[in-house]
Every structure is written in C-alpha cells, then in structure tokens.
Amino acid sequence: MIRTQRILAPIAAAVLLPALTGCISVKAPDKPIEINLNVVIRQEVLVRLQRDVEQLIQQNPGAFPTTPPQPPGSPQ
Amino acid sequence: MKSLMLHSAGLAVGMFAVPLTSAPAVAQSSASVVSARASGMVGERFDGYLGYAATPSRGLRVQVDAINIQRRSLYISLARRRAVTPQDVGIATACQLFQRVSVGEPYMLNDGLWRRRGPGQPVPRPDYCG
C-alpha cells in the first residue's frame, strides 16, 4: 500500500501541478492580433451588419475610442 | 473561405484564454490610444482592429492590444447573433470607423498599406462598404 503511494505520489504531483499553474496564469497573449489580408469581403453581409455595428460602436466607447476624454467635472 | 473559417476558429479559442479588461484600464488606454492615433503611431485597420503605423512603445502596445482583444470578443458575440463570421463584423465595423478618421490620422485599407489622411482629403471609403 505504502509502496503504491510512493509510486503514485510523484505521478499525481506531475499531473496536478501543471493543471494548477495552468489555472492561475491566465493572461492576455503576447502576440497582437495578426492581419489577414486574404479575408473574403462579402458586401451584402456588410450592408446587413451596418446598424448592428453602429450600436456596437456606440455602446462600447472603451473599445472604440474617438474623442479625447472630457476634462474632470464637465458633464458627460 | 476555408482559411477564413480556420482563422475565426483560432480567434474563438483565443477569446476564452483572455480575461475581460477592467473598466479603468480601458478608460486609461482610450486616452493614450486617441493621442497615439493623432500623432500617427496607431490607426484603424480595414479588419476592424487597431494597428501600428510605427513601432509602438511597450506601454502603448499593451493598451492597443487590450482594446483589440476587447474588440475581438465583441465581434465574436455579434457574429454569433447574426450568423456571420467575426471577420465580417470586423470589416463592417471598420467601414464605420473609417468615417471617423481625422486629418493626420493613419489608416490601413485591405492592401495592407498605411496611409495618412491629408488636409482636405475625404475620409477613406472602400467600395465594398456600400
């Protein structure tokens, strides 16, 4: 029984440790999103998406910054 | 088309490895990205992401990448709702973002070249934008 534990313990550690560190080290990838110039542009899809995209931009100013931030104290 | 699907699959997998950026971090990056765009370092790309027209500082790169990661997850979720690809959403978004390119700001069309909007020039408007 003890012998089995001696054999199993390192195996268990080897399996569990990477799993644990894998959970902890969640971070953004270092590589930027790469440019793919070979995308197929489907005009009819783009036209259909225009309204959705307008909303997307308006509702997520953090992701689509345009104007400089308002000075502190000024109305939004 | 096949490569397009593979590309979107890669993006979808990547999304799950990334935590959502906190609101203060996004607000901070917005300000630096706006000034980086005005100074010609950073610009909108045809695919709906921000790109580097010049080599950025490490700090700027971190902020631009954070914005792009946020955009990617927005594109993926809208693409799911509309049964299109995230690339379609990105390109449609770029069509609108190009309309907001100010004089002096860089932008990249689908030829992969960086241009700067000169004084008196209209906003970039690719034909496919309709």
XYZ file of N, CA and C in Angstrom:
618
model
N 0.843 -1.211 0.000
C 0.000 0.000 0.000
C 0.872 1.252 0.000
N 1.859 1.255 0.964
C 2.772 2.400 1.046
C 3.572 2.517 -0.246
N 3.954 1.355 -0.716
C 4.740 1.341 -1.958
C 3.939 1.948 -3.128
N 2.696 1.578 -3.178
C 1.825 2.120 -4.230
C 1.749 3.645 -4.126
N 1.618 4.114 -2.843
C 1.525 5.572 -2.645
C 2.799 6.270 -3.103
N 3.944 5.603 -2.796
C 5.235 6.203 -3.184
C 5.315 6.347 -4.695
N 4.771 5.362 -5.357
C 4.835 5.419 -6.824
C 3.838 6.454 -7.353
N 2.670 6.466 -6.727
C 1.594 7.307 -7.261
C 1.792 8.797 -6.952
N 2.411 9.087 -5.793
C 2.522 10.494 -5.383
C 3.211 11.365 -6.435
N 4.388 10.963 -6.926
C 5.010 11.833 -7.948
C 4.170 11.937 -9.213
N 3.501 10.858 -9.538
C 2.658 10.892 -10.747
C 1.522 11.886 -10.552
N 0.903 11.807 -9.367
C -0.199 12.721 -9.061
C 0.291 14.165 -9.099
N 1.466 14.394 -8.516
C 2.025 15.751 -8.500
C 2.285 16.226 -9.920
N 2.831 15.344 -10.717
C 3.148 15.709 -12.095
C 1.894 16.074 -12.877
N 0.808 15.404 -12.554
C -0.444 15.666 -13.255
C -1.111 16.937 -12.724
N -1.107 17.071 -11.383
C -1.869 18.167 -10.762
C -1.164 19.516 -10.868
N 0.150 19.541 -10.708
C 0.849 20.830 -10.676
C 0.662 21.648 -11.953
N 0.893 21.060 -13.113
C 0.659 21.874 -14.327
C -0.784 22.316 -14.446
N -1.684 21.449 -13.967
C -3.101 21.810 -14.030
C -3.362 23.042 -13.182
N -2.739 23.068 -11.974
C -2.954 24.207 -11.074
C -2.350 25.482 -11.656
N -1.085 25.399 -12.087
C -0.451 26.605 -12.632
C -1.195 27.056 -13.883
N -1.730 26.094 -14.624
C -2.497 26.429 -15.825
C -3.699 27.279 -15.490
N -4.296 27.019 -14.334
C -5.473 27.790 -13.926
C -5.083 29.208 -13.525
N -3.918 29.332 -12.879
C -3.552 30.623 -12.296
C -3.044 31.581 -13.366
N -2.221 31.081 -14.286
C -1.570 32.000 -15.232
C -2.479 32.296 -16.422
N -3.584 32.943 -16.144
C -4.468 33.383 -17.230
C -4.118 34.825 -17.564
N -3.558 35.036 -18.730
C -3.200 36.405 -19.101
C -3.335 36.586 -20.605
N -3.330 37.834 -21.027
C -3.501 38.147 -22.452
C -2.315 37.612 -23.238
N -2.536 37.157 -24.466
C -1.425 36.671 -25.274
C -0.475 37.807 -25.610
N 0.819 37.469 -25.746
C 1.817 38.496 -26.060
C 1.697 38.970 -27.504
N 1.279 38.057 -28.376
C 1.226 38.406 -29.793
C -0.004 39.242 -30.101
N 0.178 40.297 -30.887
C -1.001 41.073 -31.286
C -1.842 40.271 -32.268
N -3.070 40.706 -32.447
C -3.948 40.054 -33.407
C -3.390 40.303 -34.804
N -3.141 39.233 -35.521
C -2.427 39.388 -36.791
C -3.357 39.815 -37.919
N -2.768 40.488 -38.876
C -3.534 40.982 -40.019
C -3.633 39.872 -41.049
N -4.831 39.599 -41.502
C -5.032 38.617 -42.567
C -5.570 39.357 -43.786
N -4.714 39.512 -44.788
C -5.123 40.268 -45.972
C -5.954 39.425 -46.933
N -6.095 38.134 -46.643
C -6.807 37.251 -47.570
C -8.266 37.034 -47.183
N -8.830 37.922 -46.381
C -10.218 37.730 -45.980
C -11.147 37.968 -47.170
N -12.212 37.212 -47.195
C -13.210 37.373 -48.254
C -14.191 38.438 -47.784
N -14.337 39.497 -48.569
C -15.228 40.583 -48.180
C -16.563 40.406 -48.889
N -17.603 40.200 -48.115
C -18.942 39.943 -48.681
C -19.788 41.192 -48.452
N -19.962 41.934 -49.523
C -20.586 43.252 -49.389
C -22.005 43.177 -48.825
N -22.773 42.177 -49.250
C -24.170 42.111 -48.794
C -24.241 41.870 -47.281
N -23.248 41.136 -46.770
C -23.206 40.905 -45.325
C -22.857 42.202 -44.605
N -21.924 42.957 -45.182
C -21.503 44.209 -44.549
C -22.676 45.178 -44.446
N -23.444 45.275 -45.522
C -24.576 46.196 -45.543
C -25.597 45.780 -44.480
N -25.795 44.476 -44.371
C -26.766 43.952 -43.401
C -26.309 44.241 -41.954
N -25.008 44.326 -41.759
C -24.488 44.487 -40.399
C -24.384 45.950 -39.964
N -24.603 46.878 -40.893
C -24.293 48.280 -40.581
C -24.955 48.783 -39.301
N -26.230 48.479 -39.146
C -26.945 49.013 -37.976
C -26.432 48.388 -36.671
N -26.225 47.079 -36.715
C -25.688 46.384 -35.539
C -24.335 46.959 -35.128
N -23.522 47.221 -36.146
C -22.169 47.699 -35.899
C -22.199 49.114 -35.317
N -23.121 49.943 -35.829
C -23.284 51.286 -35.274
C -23.546 51.215 -33.770
N -24.461 50.333 -33.397
C -24.792 50.152 -31.980
C -23.582 49.658 -31.202
N -22.883 48.703 -31.788
C -21.705 48.122 -31.133
C -20.702 49.217 -30.782
N -20.475 50.122 -31.726
C -19.501 51.197 -31.523
C -19.994 52.161 -30.440
N -21.293 52.509 -30.533
C -21.840 53.474 -29.568
C -21.862 52.911 -28.150
N -22.150 51.621 -28.040
C -22.310 51.029 -26.709
C -20.992 50.624 -26.073
N -19.906 50.658 -26.828
C -18.612 50.247 -26.282
C -17.536 51.297 -26.558
N -17.688 52.481 -25.964
C -16.725 53.557 -26.249
C -15.309 53.190 -25.819
N -15.176 52.299 -24.853
C -13.836 51.888 -24.419
C -13.091 51.145 -25.511
N -13.827 50.364 -26.287
C -13.200 49.575 -27.349
C -13.044 50.390 -28.631
N -13.828 51.497 -28.737
C -13.766 52.309 -29.956
C -13.573 53.773 -29.584
N -12.404 54.101 -29.005
C -12.197 55.473 -28.537
C -12.051 56.441 -29.715
N -12.668 57.598 -29.598
C -12.515 58.595 -30.649
C -12.100 59.936 -30.073
N -13.026 60.552 -29.349
C -12.751 61.908 -28.878
C -11.903 61.855 -27.611
N -11.111 62.906 -27.351
C -10.357 62.947 -26.101
C -11.302 62.908 -24.916
N -10.850 62.361 -23.771
C -11.729 62.298 -22.608
C -12.127 63.685 -22.143
N -13.348 63.782 -21.612
C -13.831 65.076 -21.101
C -12.978 65.496 -19.916
N -12.698 66.803 -19.766
C -11.985 67.240 -18.568
C -12.807 66.937 -17.318
N -12.118 66.714 -16.168
C -12.876 66.362 -14.953
C -13.888 67.435 -14.597
N -15.057 67.017 -14.182
C -16.081 67.950 -13.746
C -17.027 68.385 -14.842
N -16.652 68.139 -16.094
C -17.553 68.551 -17.165
C -18.648 67.500 -17.360
N -19.818 67.937 -17.821
C -20.900 66.986 -17.987
C -20.576 65.975 -19.082
N -21.056 64.739 -18.931
C -20.786 63.692 -19.918
C -21.649 63.853 -21.144
N -12.238 30.657 -48.370
C -13.316 30.574 -47.374
C -12.922 29.623 -46.261
N -12.226 28.548 -46.678
C -11.799 27.591 -45.667
C -10.827 28.247 -44.683
N -9.867 29.017 -45.235
C -8.899 29.660 -44.354
C -9.595 30.671 -43.446
N -10.645 31.255 -43.963
C -11.416 32.216 -43.169
C -12.024 31.533 -41.953
N -12.587 30.361 -42.172
C -13.216 29.625 -41.075
C -12.167 29.200 -40.050
N -11.017 28.745 -40.537
C -9.953 28.329 -39.619
C -9.508 29.508 -38.778
N -9.400 30.644 -39.422
C -8.953 31.847 -38.733
C -9.948 32.206 -37.618
N -11.225 32.135 -37.931
C -12.216 32.503 -36.928
C -12.224 31.487 -35.785
N -11.950 30.219 -36.110
C -11.884 29.219 -35.044
C -10.749 29.556 -34.091
N -9.627 29.979 -34.653
C -8.483 30.354 -33.823
C -8.817 31.527 -32.924
N -9.517 32.487 -33.460
C -9.908 33.657 -32.673
C -10.842 33.255 -31.550
N -11.764 32.351 -31.868
C -12.743 31.937 -30.866
C -12.052 31.242 -29.704
N -11.066 30.391 -30.003
C -10.339 29.700 -28.950
C -9.574 30.707 -28.110
N -8.947 31.667 -28.790
C -8.147 32.661 -28.089
C -8.960 33.461 -27.087
N -10.202 33.685 -27.396
C -11.032 34.530 -26.548
C -11.159 33.971 -25.140
N -11.248 32.654 -25.033
C -11.504 32.059 -23.732
C -10.294 32.115 -22.815
N -9.130 32.363 -23.390
C -7.923 32.417 -22.568
C -7.706 33.817 -22.003
N -8.573 34.746 -22.350
C -8.331 36.142 -22.025
C -9.376 36.664 -21.036
N -8.912 37.253 -19.928
C -9.892 37.828 -19.008
C -10.441 39.129 -19.573
N -11.609 39.547 -19.142
C -12.167 40.817 -19.599
C -11.350 41.950 -18.994
N -11.079 42.947 -19.804
C -10.289 44.077 -19.325
C -11.151 44.924 -18.400
N -10.546 45.376 -17.294
C -11.329 46.141 -16.336
C -11.632 47.533 -16.888
N -12.695 48.132 -16.420
C -13.151 49.425 -16.947
C -12.101 50.538 -16.803
N -11.443 50.701 -15.613
C -10.453 51.779 -15.505
C -9.311 51.596 -16.491
N -8.863 50.352 -16.694
C -7.761 50.087 -17.629
C -8.159 50.495 -19.035
N -9.398 50.216 -19.401
C -9.875 50.558 -20.738
C -9.944 52.071 -20.893
N -10.440 52.763 -19.844
C -10.550 54.227 -19.897
C -9.171 54.851 -20.065
N -8.188 54.299 -19.340
C -6.825 54.813 -19.414
C -6.259 54.596 -20.814
N -6.487 53.404 -21.354
C -5.923 53.104 -22.656
C -6.589 53.937 -23.740
N -7.881 54.263 -23.562
C -8.580 55.070 -24.553
C -7.852 56.382 -24.776
N -7.469 57.050 -23.672
C -6.831 58.357 -23.777
C -5.506 58.253 -24.505
N -4.679 57.276 -24.154
C -3.373 57.165 -24.814
C -3.526 56.759 -26.265
N -4.512 55.922 -26.546
C -4.695 55.461 -27.916
C -5.177 56.611 -28.789
N -6.042 57.462 -28.235
C -6.513 58.622 -29.009
C -5.335 59.532 -29.350
N -4.444 59.761 -28.390
C -3.306 60.647 -28.688
C -2.309 59.943 -29.606
N -2.159 58.635 -29.466
C -1.247 57.895 -30.357
C -1.757 57.927 -31.794
N -3.070 57.949 -31.936
C -3.649 57.995 -33.278
C -3.422 59.379 -33.897
N -3.614 60.425 -33.048
C -3.415 61.793 -33.545
C -1.963 62.011 -33.951
N -1.023 61.350 -33.262
C 0.391 61.548 -33.597
C 0.862 60.579 -34.671
N -0.049 59.753 -35.201
C 0.301 58.919 -36.351
C 0.921 57.580 -36.012
N 0.930 57.209 -34.737
C 1.517 55.922 -34.334
C 0.567 54.757 -34.584
N -0.717 55.032 -34.332
C -1.729 53.973 -34.308
C -2.864 54.378 -35.231
N -3.458 53.400 -35.896
C -4.581 53.728 -36.765
C -5.544 52.576 -36.914
N -6.692 52.890 -37.501
C -7.703 51.855 -37.753
C -7.296 51.027 -38.963
N -7.546 49.736 -38.870
C -7.285 48.827 -39.997
C -8.602 48.401 -40.629
N -8.529 47.956 -41.882
C -9.724 47.532 -42.623
C -10.449 46.366 -41.958
N -9.730 45.626 -41.107
C -10.335 44.436 -40.495
C -11.008 44.736 -39.160
N -11.063 46.012 -38.788
C -11.778 46.379 -37.570
C -10.921 46.389 -36.316
N -9.616 46.257 -36.507
C -8.707 46.305 -35.360
C -7.784 47.505 -35.501
N -7.220 47.926 -34.364
C -6.212 48.972 -34.384
C -4.879 48.362 -34.783
N -4.073 49.104 -35.529
C -2.753 48.610 -35.913
C -1.710 49.678 -35.664
N -0.449 49.267 -35.826
C 0.674 50.171 -35.570
C 1.246 50.665 -36.879
N 1.123 51.959 -37.112
C 1.717 52.550 -38.307
C 3.203 52.789 -38.078
N 3.615 52.858 -36.825
C 5.024 52.984 -36.454
C 5.248 52.079 -35.242
N 6.505 51.745 -34.997
C 6.790 50.843 -33.875
C 6.376 51.500 -32.560
N 5.478 50.857 -31.816
C 4.977 51.481 -30.590
C 5.878 51.193 -29.391
N 5.730 52.008 -28.372
C 6.373 51.707 -27.088
C 5.674 50.492 -26.487
N 6.327 49.877 -25.523
C 5.746 48.691 -24.919
C 4.412 49.023 -24.242
N 4.391 50.189 -23.576
C 3.169 50.591 -22.879
C 2.001 50.781 -23.835
N 2.285 51.422 -24.959
C 1.226 51.659 -25.948
C 0.756 50.332 -26.531
N 1.696 49.431 -26.775
C 1.342 48.135 -27.345
C 0.378 47.375 -26.423
N 0.673 47.435 -25.139
C -0.188 46.747 -24.171
C -1.610 47.306 -24.243
N -1.704 48.637 -24.352
C -3.026 49.267 -24.369
C -3.780 48.986 -25.662
N -3.077 49.053 -26.770
C -3.730 48.789 -28.060
C -4.163 47.319 -28.131
N -3.293 46.437 -27.663
C -3.645 45.013 -27.692
C -4.868 44.735 -26.823
N -4.958 45.442 -25.681
C -6.118 45.249 -24.797
C -7.403 45.667 -25.508
N -7.344 46.764 -26.231
C -8.512 47.225 -26.985
C -8.859 46.210 -28.075
N -7.852 45.705 -28.766
C -8.110 44.746 -29.838
C -8.711 43.450 -29.303
N -8.259 43.041 -28.143
C -8.814 41.819 -27.543
C -10.278 42.043 -27.185
N -10.569 43.241 -26.676
C -11.961 43.564 -26.350
C -12.811 43.595 -27.624
N -12.269 44.204 -28.684
C -12.997 44.256 -29.950
C -13.269 42.851 -30.469
N -12.253 42.005 -30.381
C -12.417 40.639 -30.908
C -13.580 39.923 -30.225
N -13.669 40.080 -28.900
C -14.764 39.373 -28.231
C -16.116 39.991 -28.600
N -16.149 41.317 -28.829
C -17.392 41.949 -29.286
C -17.772 41.434 -30.677
N -16.785 41.323 -31.560
C -17.052 40.850 -32.924
C -17.559 39.406 -32.899
N -16.943 38.611 -32.041
C -17.341 37.198 -31.982
C -18.781 37.076 -31.496
N -19.145 37.866 -30.483
C -20.503 37.696 -29.953
C -21.556 38.244 -30.922
N -21.266 39.360 -31.600
C -22.224 39.859 -32.600
C -22.306 38.892 -33.791
N -21.173 38.325 -34.169
C -21.154 37.374 -35.290
C -22.032 36.163 -34.989
N -21.991 35.704 -33.750
C -22.823 34.547 -33.360
C -24.296 34.901 -33.472
N -24.637 36.099 -33.012
C -26.055 36.500 -33.025
C -26.580 36.664 -34.445
N -25.719 37.048 -35.372
C -26.164 37.326 -36.738
C -25.764 36.235 -37.732
N -25.174 35.158 -37.215
C -24.767 34.029 -38.065
C -23.855 34.459 -39.213
N -22.884 35.294 -38.880
C -21.849 35.669 -39.844
C -20.501 35.373 -39.168
N -19.410 35.659 -39.858
C -18.109 35.410 -39.228
C -17.659 36.663 -38.462
N -16.793 36.478 -37.462
C -16.236 37.644 -36.769
C -15.503 38.577 -37.738
N -14.923 38.017 -38.800
C -14.244 38.858 -39.799
C -15.236 39.775 -40.490
N -16.417 39.241 -40.805
C -17.451 40.082 -41.424
C -17.773 41.273 -40.519
N -17.939 40.984 -39.237
C -18.285 42.051 -38.286
C -17.149 43.065 -38.191
N -15.908 42.561 -38.151
C -14.753 43.453 -38.058
C -14.671 44.385 -39.259
N -14.884 43.823 -40.448
C -14.784 44.626 -41.672
C -15.938 45.639 -41.736
N -17.122 45.216 -41.333
C -18.263 46.139 -41.300
C -18.006 47.267 -40.303
N -17.392 46.925 -39.178
C -17.085 47.937 -38.163
C -16.059 48.928 -38.705
N -15.055 48.398 -39.400
C -14.019 49.285 -39.962
C -14.628 50.281 -40.940
N -15.640 49.834 -41.712
C -16.293 50.749 -42.654
C -16.798 51.989 -41.907
N -17.339 51.780 -40.717
C -17.854 52.909 -39.936
C -16.734 53.673 -39.237
N -15.748 52.925 -38.741
C -14.656 53.587 -38.026
C -13.833 54.465 -38.976
N -13.732 54.055 -40.233
C -13.009 54.867 -41.214
C -13.649 56.248 -41.352
N -14.964 56.327 -41.163
C -15.645 57.614 -41.295
C -15.234 58.595 -40.200
N -14.601 58.054 -39.152
C -14.203 58.922 -38.047
C -12.700 59.213 -38.067
N -12.011 58.812 -39.123
C -10.573 59.094 -39.227
C -10.387 60.593 -39.460
N -9.676 61.242 -38.547
C -9.456 62.690 -38.664
C -8.244 62.965 -39.546
N -8.130 64.209 -39.988
C -6.971 64.622 -40.790
C -5.695 64.369 -39.981
N -4.722 63.736 -40.632
C -3.443 63.448 -39.976
C -3.380 62.064 -39.358
N -4.524 61.392 -39.263
C -4.528 60.067 -38.635
C -4.267 58.973 -39.674
N -3.510 57.937 -39.280
C -3.233 56.854 -40.214
C -4.377 55.840 -40.299
N -4.434 55.129 -41.429
C -5.420 54.049 -41.582
C -4.867 53.038 -42.577
N -5.336 51.816 -42.480
C -4.873 50.752 -43.386
C -6.051 50.140 -44.131
N -6.005 50.215 -45.458
C -7.027 49.543 -46.277
C -6.612 48.092 -46.502
N -7.414 47.355 -47.270
C -7.133 45.921 -47.413
C -5.990 45.610 -48.377
N -5.237 46.630 -48.789
C -3.984 46.354 -49.498
C -2.824 46.252 -48.511
N -3.117 46.477 -47.232
C -2.089 46.314 -46.200
C -1.156 47.506 -46.043
N -1.431 48.587 -46.778
C -0.548 49.756 -46.693
C -1.104 50.789 -45.725
N -0.209 51.438 -45.018
C -0.633 52.536 -44.143
C -0.658 53.834 -44.927
N -1.734 54.575 -44.792
C -1.835 55.907 -45.377
C -2.226 56.862 -44.261
N -2.013 58.134 -44.526
C -2.472 59.144 -43.562
C -3.443 60.059 -44.270
N -4.526 60.371 -43.614
C -5.487 61.287 -44.227
C -4.876 62.684 -44.249
N -4.712 63.211 -45.442
C -4.095 64.529 -45.590
C -5.108 65.638 -45.447
N -4.649 66.891 -45.266
C -5.566 68.023 -45.154
C -6.414 68.144 -46.412
N -7.706 68.306 -46.253
C -8.602 68.460 -47.393
C -9.023 67.139 -48.027
N -8.416 66.022 -47.606
C -8.805 64.709 -48.158
C -10.062 64.193 -47.473
N -10.928 63.493 -48.253
C -12.107 62.909 -47.621
C -11.719 61.716 -46.762
N -12.664 61.260 -45.946
C -12.405 60.059 -45.128
C -12.255 58.866 -46.063
N -11.454 57.884 -45.668
C -11.319 56.690 -46.505
C -12.647 55.938 -46.588
N -13.003 55.525 -47.815
C -14.300 54.866 -48.005
C -14.132 53.739 -49.028
N -13.758 52.537 -48.590
C -13.592 51.440 -49.551
C -14.911 51.126 -50.264
N -14.826 50.699 -51.534
C -16.018 50.396 -52.347
C -16.933 49.374 -51.679
N -16.305 48.347 -51.052
C -17.114 47.264 -50.503
C -17.981 47.700 -49.328
N -17.725 48.888 -48.797
C -18.521 49.335 -47.644
C -19.961 49.682 -48.058
N -20.204 49.859 -49.329
C -21.559 50.085 -49.815
C -22.040 51.516 -49.616
